[in-house]
Short mmCIF file of C-alpha atoms in Angstrom, two decimals:
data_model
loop_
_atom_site.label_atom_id
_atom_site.label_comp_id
_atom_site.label_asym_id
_atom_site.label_seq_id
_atom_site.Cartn_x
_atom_site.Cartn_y
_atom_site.Cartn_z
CA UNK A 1 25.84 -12.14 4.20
CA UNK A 2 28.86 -11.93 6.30
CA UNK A 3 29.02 -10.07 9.62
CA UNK A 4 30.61 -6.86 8.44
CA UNK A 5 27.99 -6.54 6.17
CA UNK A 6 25.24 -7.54 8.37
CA UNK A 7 26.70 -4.52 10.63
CA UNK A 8 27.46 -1.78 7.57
CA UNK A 9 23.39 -2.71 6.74
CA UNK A 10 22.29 -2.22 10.13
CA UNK A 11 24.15 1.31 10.40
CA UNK A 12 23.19 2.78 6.96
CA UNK A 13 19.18 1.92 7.88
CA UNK A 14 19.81 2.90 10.96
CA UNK A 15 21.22 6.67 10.33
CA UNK A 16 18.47 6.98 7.80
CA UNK A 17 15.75 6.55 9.43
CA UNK A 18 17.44 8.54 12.36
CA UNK A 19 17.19 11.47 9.84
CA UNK A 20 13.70 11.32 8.98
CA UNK A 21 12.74 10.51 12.68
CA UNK A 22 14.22 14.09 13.17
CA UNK A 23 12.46 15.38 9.53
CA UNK A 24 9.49 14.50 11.25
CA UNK A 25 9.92 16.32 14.26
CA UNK A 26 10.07 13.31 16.56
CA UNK A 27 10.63 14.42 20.32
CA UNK A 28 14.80 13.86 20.24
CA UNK A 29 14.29 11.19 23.52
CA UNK A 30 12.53 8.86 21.02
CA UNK A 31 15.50 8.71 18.31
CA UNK A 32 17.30 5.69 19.31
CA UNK A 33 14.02 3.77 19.31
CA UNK A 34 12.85 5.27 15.90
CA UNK A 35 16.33 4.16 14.25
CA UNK A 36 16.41 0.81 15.93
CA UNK A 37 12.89 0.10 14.53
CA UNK A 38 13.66 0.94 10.92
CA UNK A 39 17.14 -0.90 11.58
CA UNK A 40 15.30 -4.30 12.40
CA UNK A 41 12.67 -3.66 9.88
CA UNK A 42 15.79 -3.43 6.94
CA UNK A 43 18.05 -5.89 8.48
CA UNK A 44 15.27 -8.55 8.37
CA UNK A 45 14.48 -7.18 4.54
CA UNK A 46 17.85 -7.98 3.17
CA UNK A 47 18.51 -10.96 4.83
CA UNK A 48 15.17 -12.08 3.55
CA UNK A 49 16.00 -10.91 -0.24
CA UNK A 50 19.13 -13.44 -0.08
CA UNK A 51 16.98 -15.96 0.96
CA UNK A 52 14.54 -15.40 -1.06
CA UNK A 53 14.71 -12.72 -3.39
CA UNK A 54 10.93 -11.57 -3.71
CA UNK A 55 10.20 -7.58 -2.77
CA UNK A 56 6.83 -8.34 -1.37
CA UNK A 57 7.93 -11.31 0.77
CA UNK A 58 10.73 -9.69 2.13
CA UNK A 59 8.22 -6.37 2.73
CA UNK A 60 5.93 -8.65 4.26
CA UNK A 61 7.92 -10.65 6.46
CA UNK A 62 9.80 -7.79 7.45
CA UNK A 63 7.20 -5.46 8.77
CA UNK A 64 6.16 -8.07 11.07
CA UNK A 65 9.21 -7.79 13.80
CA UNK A 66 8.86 -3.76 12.68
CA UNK A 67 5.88 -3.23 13.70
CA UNK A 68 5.73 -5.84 17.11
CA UNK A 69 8.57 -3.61 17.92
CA UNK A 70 6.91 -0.34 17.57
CA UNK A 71 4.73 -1.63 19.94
CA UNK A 72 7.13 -2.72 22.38
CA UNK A 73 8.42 0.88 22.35
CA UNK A 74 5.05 2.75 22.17
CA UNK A 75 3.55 0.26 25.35
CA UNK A 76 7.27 1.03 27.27
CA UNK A 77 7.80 4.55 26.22
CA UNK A 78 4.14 5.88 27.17
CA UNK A 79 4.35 7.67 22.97
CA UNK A 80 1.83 6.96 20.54
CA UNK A 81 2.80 4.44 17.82
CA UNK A 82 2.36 6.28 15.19
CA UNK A 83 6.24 7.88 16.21
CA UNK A 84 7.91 4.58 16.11
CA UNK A 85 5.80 3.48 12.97
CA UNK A 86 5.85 5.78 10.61
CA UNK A 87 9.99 6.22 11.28
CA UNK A 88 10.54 2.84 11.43
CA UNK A 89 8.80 1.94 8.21
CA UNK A 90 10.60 4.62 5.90
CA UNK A 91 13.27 2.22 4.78
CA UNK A 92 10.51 -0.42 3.79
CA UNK A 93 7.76 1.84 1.77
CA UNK A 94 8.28 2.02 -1.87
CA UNK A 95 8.75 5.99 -2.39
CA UNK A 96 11.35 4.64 -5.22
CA UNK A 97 8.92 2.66 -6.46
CA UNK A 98 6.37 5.19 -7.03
CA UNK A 99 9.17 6.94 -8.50
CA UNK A 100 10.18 4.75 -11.14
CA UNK A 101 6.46 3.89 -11.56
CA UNK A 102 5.76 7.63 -12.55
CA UNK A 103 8.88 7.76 -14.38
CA UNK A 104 9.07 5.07 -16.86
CA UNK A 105 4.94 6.11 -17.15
CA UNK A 106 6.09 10.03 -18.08
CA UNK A 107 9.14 8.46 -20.62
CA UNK A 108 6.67 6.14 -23.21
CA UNK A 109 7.70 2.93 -21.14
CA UNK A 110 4.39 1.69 -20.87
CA UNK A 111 5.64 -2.00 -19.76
CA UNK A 112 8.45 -1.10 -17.29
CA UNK A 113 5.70 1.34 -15.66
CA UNK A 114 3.49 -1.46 -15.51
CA UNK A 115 5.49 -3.94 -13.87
CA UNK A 116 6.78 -1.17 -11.26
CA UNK A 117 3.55 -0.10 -10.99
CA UNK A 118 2.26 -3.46 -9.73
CA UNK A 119 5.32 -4.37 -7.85
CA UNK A 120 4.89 -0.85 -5.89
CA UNK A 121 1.03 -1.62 -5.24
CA UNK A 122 1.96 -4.81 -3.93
CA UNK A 123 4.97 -3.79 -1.38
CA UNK A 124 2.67 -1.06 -0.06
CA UNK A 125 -0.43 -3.57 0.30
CA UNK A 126 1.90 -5.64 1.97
CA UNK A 127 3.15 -3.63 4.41
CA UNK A 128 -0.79 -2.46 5.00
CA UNK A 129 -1.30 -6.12 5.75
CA UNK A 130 1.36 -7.19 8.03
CA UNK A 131 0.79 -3.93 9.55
CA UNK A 132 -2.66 -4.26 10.30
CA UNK A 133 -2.05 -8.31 11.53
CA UNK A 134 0.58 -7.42 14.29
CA UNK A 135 -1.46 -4.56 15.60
CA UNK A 136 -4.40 -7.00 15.89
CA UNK A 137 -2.64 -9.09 18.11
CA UNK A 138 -4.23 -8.54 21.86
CA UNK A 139 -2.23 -6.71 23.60
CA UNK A 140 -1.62 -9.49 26.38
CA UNK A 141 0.31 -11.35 23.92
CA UNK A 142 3.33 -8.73 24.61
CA UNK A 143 3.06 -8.18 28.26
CA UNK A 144 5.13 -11.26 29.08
CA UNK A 145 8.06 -9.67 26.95
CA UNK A 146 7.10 -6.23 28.87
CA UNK A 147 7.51 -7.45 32.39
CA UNK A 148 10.65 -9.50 31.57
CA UNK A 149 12.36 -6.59 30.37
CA UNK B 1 -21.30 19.82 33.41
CA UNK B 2 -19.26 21.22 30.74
CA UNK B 3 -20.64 23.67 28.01
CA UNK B 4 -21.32 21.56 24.89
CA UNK B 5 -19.71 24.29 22.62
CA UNK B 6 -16.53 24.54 24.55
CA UNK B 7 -16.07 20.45 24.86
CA UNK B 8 -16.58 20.16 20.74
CA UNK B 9 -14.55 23.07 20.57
CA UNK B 10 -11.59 21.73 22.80
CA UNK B 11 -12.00 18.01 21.05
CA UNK B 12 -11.84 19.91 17.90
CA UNK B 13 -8.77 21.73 18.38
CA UNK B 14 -7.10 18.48 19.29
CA UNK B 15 -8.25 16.47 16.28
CA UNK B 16 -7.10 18.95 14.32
CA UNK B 17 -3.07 19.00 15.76
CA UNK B 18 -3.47 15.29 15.20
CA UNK B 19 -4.49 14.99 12.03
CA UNK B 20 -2.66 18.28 10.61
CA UNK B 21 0.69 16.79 12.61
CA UNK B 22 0.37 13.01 10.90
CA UNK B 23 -1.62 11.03 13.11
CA UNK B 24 -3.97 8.51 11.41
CA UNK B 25 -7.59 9.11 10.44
CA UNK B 26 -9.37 6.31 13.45
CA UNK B 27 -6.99 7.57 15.87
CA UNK B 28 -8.10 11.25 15.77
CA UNK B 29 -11.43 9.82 15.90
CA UNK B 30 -10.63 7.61 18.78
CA UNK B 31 -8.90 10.28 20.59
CA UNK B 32 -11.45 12.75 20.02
CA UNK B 33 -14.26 10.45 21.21
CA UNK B 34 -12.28 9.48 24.46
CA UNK B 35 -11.99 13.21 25.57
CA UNK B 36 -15.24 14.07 25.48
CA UNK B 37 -16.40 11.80 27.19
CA UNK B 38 -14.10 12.48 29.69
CA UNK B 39 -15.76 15.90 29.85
CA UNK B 40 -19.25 13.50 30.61
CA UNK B 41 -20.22 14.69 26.73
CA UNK B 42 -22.96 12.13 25.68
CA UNK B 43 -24.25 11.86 22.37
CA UNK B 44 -21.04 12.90 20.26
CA UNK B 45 -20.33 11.87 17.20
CA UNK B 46 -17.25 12.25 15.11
CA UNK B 47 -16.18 11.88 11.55
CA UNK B 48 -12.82 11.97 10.44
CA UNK B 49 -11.08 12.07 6.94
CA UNK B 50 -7.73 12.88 5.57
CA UNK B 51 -8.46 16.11 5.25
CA UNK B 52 -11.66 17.39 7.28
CA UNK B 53 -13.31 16.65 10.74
CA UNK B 54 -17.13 16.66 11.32
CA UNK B 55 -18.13 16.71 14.79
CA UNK B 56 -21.55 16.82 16.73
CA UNK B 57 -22.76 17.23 20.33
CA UNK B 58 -26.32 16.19 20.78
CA UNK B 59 -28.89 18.58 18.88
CA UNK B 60 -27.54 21.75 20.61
CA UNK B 61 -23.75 21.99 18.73
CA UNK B 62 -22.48 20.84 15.44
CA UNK B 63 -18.93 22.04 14.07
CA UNK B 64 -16.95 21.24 10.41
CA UNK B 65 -13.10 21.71 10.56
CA UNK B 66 -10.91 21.84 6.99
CA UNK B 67 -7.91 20.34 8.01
CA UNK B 68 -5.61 20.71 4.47
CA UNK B 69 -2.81 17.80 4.37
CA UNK B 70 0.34 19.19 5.71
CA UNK B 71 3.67 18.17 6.97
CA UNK B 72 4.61 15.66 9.65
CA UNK B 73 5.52 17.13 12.81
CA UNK B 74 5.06 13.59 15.80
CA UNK B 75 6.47 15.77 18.25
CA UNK B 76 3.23 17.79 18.57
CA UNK B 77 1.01 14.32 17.88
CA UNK B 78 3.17 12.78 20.93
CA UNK B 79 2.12 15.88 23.33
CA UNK B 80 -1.73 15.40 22.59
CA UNK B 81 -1.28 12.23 23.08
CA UNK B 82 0.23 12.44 26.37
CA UNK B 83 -2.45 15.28 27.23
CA UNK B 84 -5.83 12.77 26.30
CA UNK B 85 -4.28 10.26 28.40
CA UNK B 86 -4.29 13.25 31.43
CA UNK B 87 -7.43 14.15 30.04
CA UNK B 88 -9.08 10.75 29.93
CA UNK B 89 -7.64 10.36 33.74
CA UNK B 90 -10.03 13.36 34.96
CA UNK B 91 -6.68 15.99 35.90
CA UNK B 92 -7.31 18.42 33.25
CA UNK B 93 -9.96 20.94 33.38
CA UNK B 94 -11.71 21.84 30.18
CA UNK B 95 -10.26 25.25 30.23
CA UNK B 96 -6.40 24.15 30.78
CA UNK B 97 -6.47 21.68 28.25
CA UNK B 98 -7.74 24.42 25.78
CA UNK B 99 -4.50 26.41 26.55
CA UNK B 100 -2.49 23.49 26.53
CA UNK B 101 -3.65 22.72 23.38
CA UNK B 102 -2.60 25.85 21.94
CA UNK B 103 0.70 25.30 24.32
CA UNK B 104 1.27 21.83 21.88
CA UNK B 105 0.37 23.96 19.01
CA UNK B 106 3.11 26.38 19.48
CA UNK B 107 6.03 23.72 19.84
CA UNK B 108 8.55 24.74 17.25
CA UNK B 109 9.89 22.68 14.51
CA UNK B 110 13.25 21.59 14.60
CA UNK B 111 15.76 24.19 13.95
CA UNK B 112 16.57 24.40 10.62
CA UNK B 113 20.46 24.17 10.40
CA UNK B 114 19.54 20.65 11.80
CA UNK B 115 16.59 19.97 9.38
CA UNK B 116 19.21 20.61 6.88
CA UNK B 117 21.68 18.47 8.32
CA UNK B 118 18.97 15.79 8.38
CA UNK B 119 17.86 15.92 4.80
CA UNK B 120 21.17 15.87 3.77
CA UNK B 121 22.06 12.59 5.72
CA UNK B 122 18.72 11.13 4.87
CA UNK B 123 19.37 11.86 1.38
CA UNK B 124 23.29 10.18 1.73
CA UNK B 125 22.03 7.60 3.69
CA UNK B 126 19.17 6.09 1.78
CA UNK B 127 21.70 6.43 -1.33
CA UNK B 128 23.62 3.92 0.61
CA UNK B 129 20.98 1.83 1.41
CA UNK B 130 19.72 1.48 -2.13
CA UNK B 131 23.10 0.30 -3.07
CA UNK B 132 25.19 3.26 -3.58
CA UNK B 133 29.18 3.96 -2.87
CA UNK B 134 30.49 6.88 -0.49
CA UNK B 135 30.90 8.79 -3.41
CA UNK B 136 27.43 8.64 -4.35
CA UNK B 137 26.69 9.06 -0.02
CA UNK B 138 28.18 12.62 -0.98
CA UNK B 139 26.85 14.06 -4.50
CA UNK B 140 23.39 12.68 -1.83
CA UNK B 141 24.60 14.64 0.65
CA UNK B 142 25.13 17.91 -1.39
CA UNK B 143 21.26 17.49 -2.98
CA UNK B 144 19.95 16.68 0.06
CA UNK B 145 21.08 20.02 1.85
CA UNK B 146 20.08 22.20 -0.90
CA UNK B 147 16.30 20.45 -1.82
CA UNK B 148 15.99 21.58 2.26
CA UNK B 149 16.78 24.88 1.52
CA UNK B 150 14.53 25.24 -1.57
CA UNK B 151 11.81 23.52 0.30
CA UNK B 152 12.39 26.58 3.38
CA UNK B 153 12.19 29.01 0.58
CA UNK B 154 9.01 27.29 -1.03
CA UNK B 155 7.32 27.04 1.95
CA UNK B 156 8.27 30.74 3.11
CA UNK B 157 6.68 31.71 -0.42
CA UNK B 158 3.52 29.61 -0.27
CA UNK B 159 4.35 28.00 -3.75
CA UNK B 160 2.19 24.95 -4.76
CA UNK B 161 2.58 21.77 -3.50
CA UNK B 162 2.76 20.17 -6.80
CA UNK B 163 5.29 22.54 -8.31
CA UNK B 164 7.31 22.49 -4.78
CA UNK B 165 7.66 18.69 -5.77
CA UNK B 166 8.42 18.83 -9.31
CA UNK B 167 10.84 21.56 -9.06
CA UNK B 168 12.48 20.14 -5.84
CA UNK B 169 13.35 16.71 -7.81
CA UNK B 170 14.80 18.85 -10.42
CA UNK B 171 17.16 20.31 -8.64
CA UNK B 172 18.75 17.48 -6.70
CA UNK B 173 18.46 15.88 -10.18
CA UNK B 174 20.57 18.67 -11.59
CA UNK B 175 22.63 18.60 -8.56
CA UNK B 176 23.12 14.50 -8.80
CA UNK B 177 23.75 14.96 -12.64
CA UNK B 178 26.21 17.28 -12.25
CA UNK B 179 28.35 15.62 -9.21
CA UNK B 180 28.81 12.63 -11.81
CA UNK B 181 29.59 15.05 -14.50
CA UNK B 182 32.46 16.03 -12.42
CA UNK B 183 33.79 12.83 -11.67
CA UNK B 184 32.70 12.71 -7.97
CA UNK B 185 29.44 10.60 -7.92
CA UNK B 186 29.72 7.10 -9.47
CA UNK B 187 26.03 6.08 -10.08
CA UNK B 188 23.35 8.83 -10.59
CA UNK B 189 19.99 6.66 -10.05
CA UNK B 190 21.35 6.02 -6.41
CA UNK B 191 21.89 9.59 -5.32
CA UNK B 192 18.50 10.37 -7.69
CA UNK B 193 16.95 7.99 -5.38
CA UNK B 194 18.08 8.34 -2.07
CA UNK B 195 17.80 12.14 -2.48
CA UNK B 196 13.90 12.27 -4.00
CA UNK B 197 13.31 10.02 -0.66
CA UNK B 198 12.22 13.07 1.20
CA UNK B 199 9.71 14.02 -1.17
CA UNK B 200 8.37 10.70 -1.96
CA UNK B 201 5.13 9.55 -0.80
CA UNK B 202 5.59 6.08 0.04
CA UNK B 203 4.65 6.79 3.56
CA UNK B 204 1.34 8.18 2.29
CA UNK B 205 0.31 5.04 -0.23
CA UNK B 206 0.98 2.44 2.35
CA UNK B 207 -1.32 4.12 4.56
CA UNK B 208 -3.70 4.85 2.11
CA UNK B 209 -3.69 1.03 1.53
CA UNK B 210 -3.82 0.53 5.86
CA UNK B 211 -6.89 3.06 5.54
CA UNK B 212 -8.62 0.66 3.14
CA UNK B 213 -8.04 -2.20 5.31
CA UNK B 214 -9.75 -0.20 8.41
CA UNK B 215 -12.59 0.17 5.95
CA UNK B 216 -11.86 3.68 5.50
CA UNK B 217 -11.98 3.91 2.07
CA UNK B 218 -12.75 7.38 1.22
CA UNK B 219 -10.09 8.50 3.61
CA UNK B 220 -7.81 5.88 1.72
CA UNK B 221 -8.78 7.36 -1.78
CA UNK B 222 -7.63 11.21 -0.64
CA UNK B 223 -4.12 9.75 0.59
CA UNK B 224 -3.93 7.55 -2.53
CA UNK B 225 -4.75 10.43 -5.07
CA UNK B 226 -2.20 12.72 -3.11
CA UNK B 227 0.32 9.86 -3.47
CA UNK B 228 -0.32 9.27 -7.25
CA UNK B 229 0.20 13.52 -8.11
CA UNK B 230 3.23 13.86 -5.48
CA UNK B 231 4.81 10.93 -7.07
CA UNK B 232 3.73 12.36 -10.83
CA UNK B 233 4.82 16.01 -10.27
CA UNK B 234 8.66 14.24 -9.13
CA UNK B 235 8.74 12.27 -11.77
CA UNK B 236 8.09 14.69 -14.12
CA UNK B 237 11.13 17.06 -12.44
CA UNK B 238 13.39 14.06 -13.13
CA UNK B 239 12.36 13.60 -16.42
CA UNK B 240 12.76 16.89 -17.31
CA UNK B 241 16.01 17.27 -16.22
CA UNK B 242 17.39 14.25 -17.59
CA UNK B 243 15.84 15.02 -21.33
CA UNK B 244 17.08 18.19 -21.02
CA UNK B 245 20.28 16.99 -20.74
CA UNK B 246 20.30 14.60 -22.96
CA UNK B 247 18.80 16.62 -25.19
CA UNK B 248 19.67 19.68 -24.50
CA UNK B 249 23.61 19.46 -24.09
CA UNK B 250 24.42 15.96 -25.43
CA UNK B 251 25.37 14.42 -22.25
CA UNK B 252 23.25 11.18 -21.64
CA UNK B 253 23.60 10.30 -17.60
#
């Protein structure tokens, strides 16, 4: 991926999930960090699709910097997480999965459902799971990055 | 000491702006538990789901809240939030945080000439990030706008989720369909996409999924099942509107 890419990726996620951040009635003081968060989450997801071009991988290894981030923000900007989380992660979820899941399901196309359907349980399981691992971490693991900043 | 009615009262109003407003289920619960025993409450149990809250003080107060799923509004979860940390501090009496409660419930949405500005990007956008040209960005644009303004309308009218959904995809189906009808969008299952992604529930499976990992499965299963008929009812408007064209005036899109 050259740079101009890299920066045309980072933009598009990050105007996107700017406009859900404000769909979702986020408090307008906590845009920036809501679009930044879904831009890292997408920026690490296509640059791990070129690397390795797996959908749950990339989900997987992606949501890990995502979420650590949302809980940079949430410790920093005294918000709950759920703001920077739920924002951050639009780009990542697999609404177009569940989408084409349904679809091909409603149109006869019992294998193409099938394999969607699977794919889509497995991006959203891992997601769940790299989720739930960063926001096991103790807490003391990020207060070194906190009091640098 | 506080009157055991009023604290489950006041803990119940909050959990119920949480959980209405998108917060998740152990966080109501965690939140709700925190304030009252700030208030010196001891013996209170709570149990949340996706769509109810069960609460009990002791032997002397019990009290069951139907909380039907609803839309996302984090400003209003970010406001209790800030208020249980107050609360858990010891600066807010029992009766101010029962107004501001009903303050936090009264925060407006946000306006909707922006909301429909903000669909319609969020529409373009995600076109673009599934892969879609500036062309596509605006047929996206165009079906974004108007699904917000039939989603006002729905609302305004109390019409059924489901249908909302189904007839919502529709029309930025039609809408996509005809933009590359006309010449002006270039590929019509990247505007489909990116403008369905404000209906889509991919928010709600992966935390259905996150709710089975916190062990809270039957929680979990109410998201999930809402995920599955959300994502069935759009489908279904898509599918309609492409057989019917098909179909229906010979034009396969």
């Amino acid at each position: 991926m050259n740079a101009g890419e890299f920066f045309y990726q980072l933009f598009v996620s990050f105007c996107g999930t700017l406009a859900f951040a404000i769909l979702f009635h986020v408090p307008p003081r906590q845009y920036l960090a809501c679009g930044l968060t879904g831009a890292a989450g997408w920026v690490v997801y296509t640059l791990m699709m070129q690397a390795q071009p797996s959908v749950v991988v990339a989900s997987l290894v992606a949501v890990l910097p995502l979420t650590a981030l949302a809980r940079l923000f949430s410790t920093r900007r005294k918000a709950p997480i759920t703001l920077f989380l739920l924002c951050g992660i639009f780009p990542l979820v697999p609404g177009a999965g569940i989408y084409y899941t349904a679809y091909y399901f409603i149109m006869g196309d019992a294998a193409a459902a099938g394999f969607k359907g699977a794919e889509t349980v497995k991006v959203a399981g891992a997601l769940a799971l790299g989720m739930v691992a960063v926001l096991a971490l103790p807490s003391r693991l990020f207060q070194p990055i906190l009091r640098r900043r | 000491m506080n009157d055991p009615t009023q604290i489950l009262d006041v803990t119940m109003q909050a959990g119920e702006l949480l959980l209405k407003n998108g917060a998740e289920v152990f966080r109501v619960q965690q939140t709700m538990e925190i304030m009252a025993r700030a208030y010196g409450a001891e013996d209170y149990h709570v149990y949340v789901l996706t769509n109810g809250i069960f609460a009990t003080l002791g032997t002397q107060a019990a009290k069951l809240q139907n909380v039907p799923v609803a839309g996302t509004h984090l400003g209003r979860v970010d406001a209790v939030n800030s208020l249980s940390r107050r609360i858990a501090a010891g600066q807010v009496a029992l009766k101010e945080a029962s107004a501001e409660l009903r303050r936090i419930e009264a925060i407006p949405p946000v306006r909707m000439p922006v909301q429909v500005a903000a669909c319609g990007f969020g529409a373009a956008f995600f076109a673009l990030i599934f892969g879609g040209g500036w062309a596509d960005f605006a047929c996206a644009f165009a079906a974004g706008v108007l699904l917000q303004l039939f989603l006002w309308q729905a609302e305004a009218h109390n019409l059924n989720k489901i249908i909302t959904r189904l007839l919502g995809a529709a029309l930025v189906t039609a809408v996509g369909g005809i933009g590359v009808a006309l010449g002006i969008g270039q590929d019509l299952d990247k505007i489909i996409i990116g403008s369905i992604m404000p209906l889509t529930p991919g928010i709600a499976l992966t935390m259905a999924i996150r709710d089975f990992f916190n062990s809270d499965y039957l929680s979990g299963t109410i998201r999930l099942m809402d995920a599955l008929i959300i994502g069935l009812s759009i489908a279904c408007g898509v599918g309609a509107v492409l057989t019917f064209a098909q179909y229906g005036l010979g034009v396969s899109l």
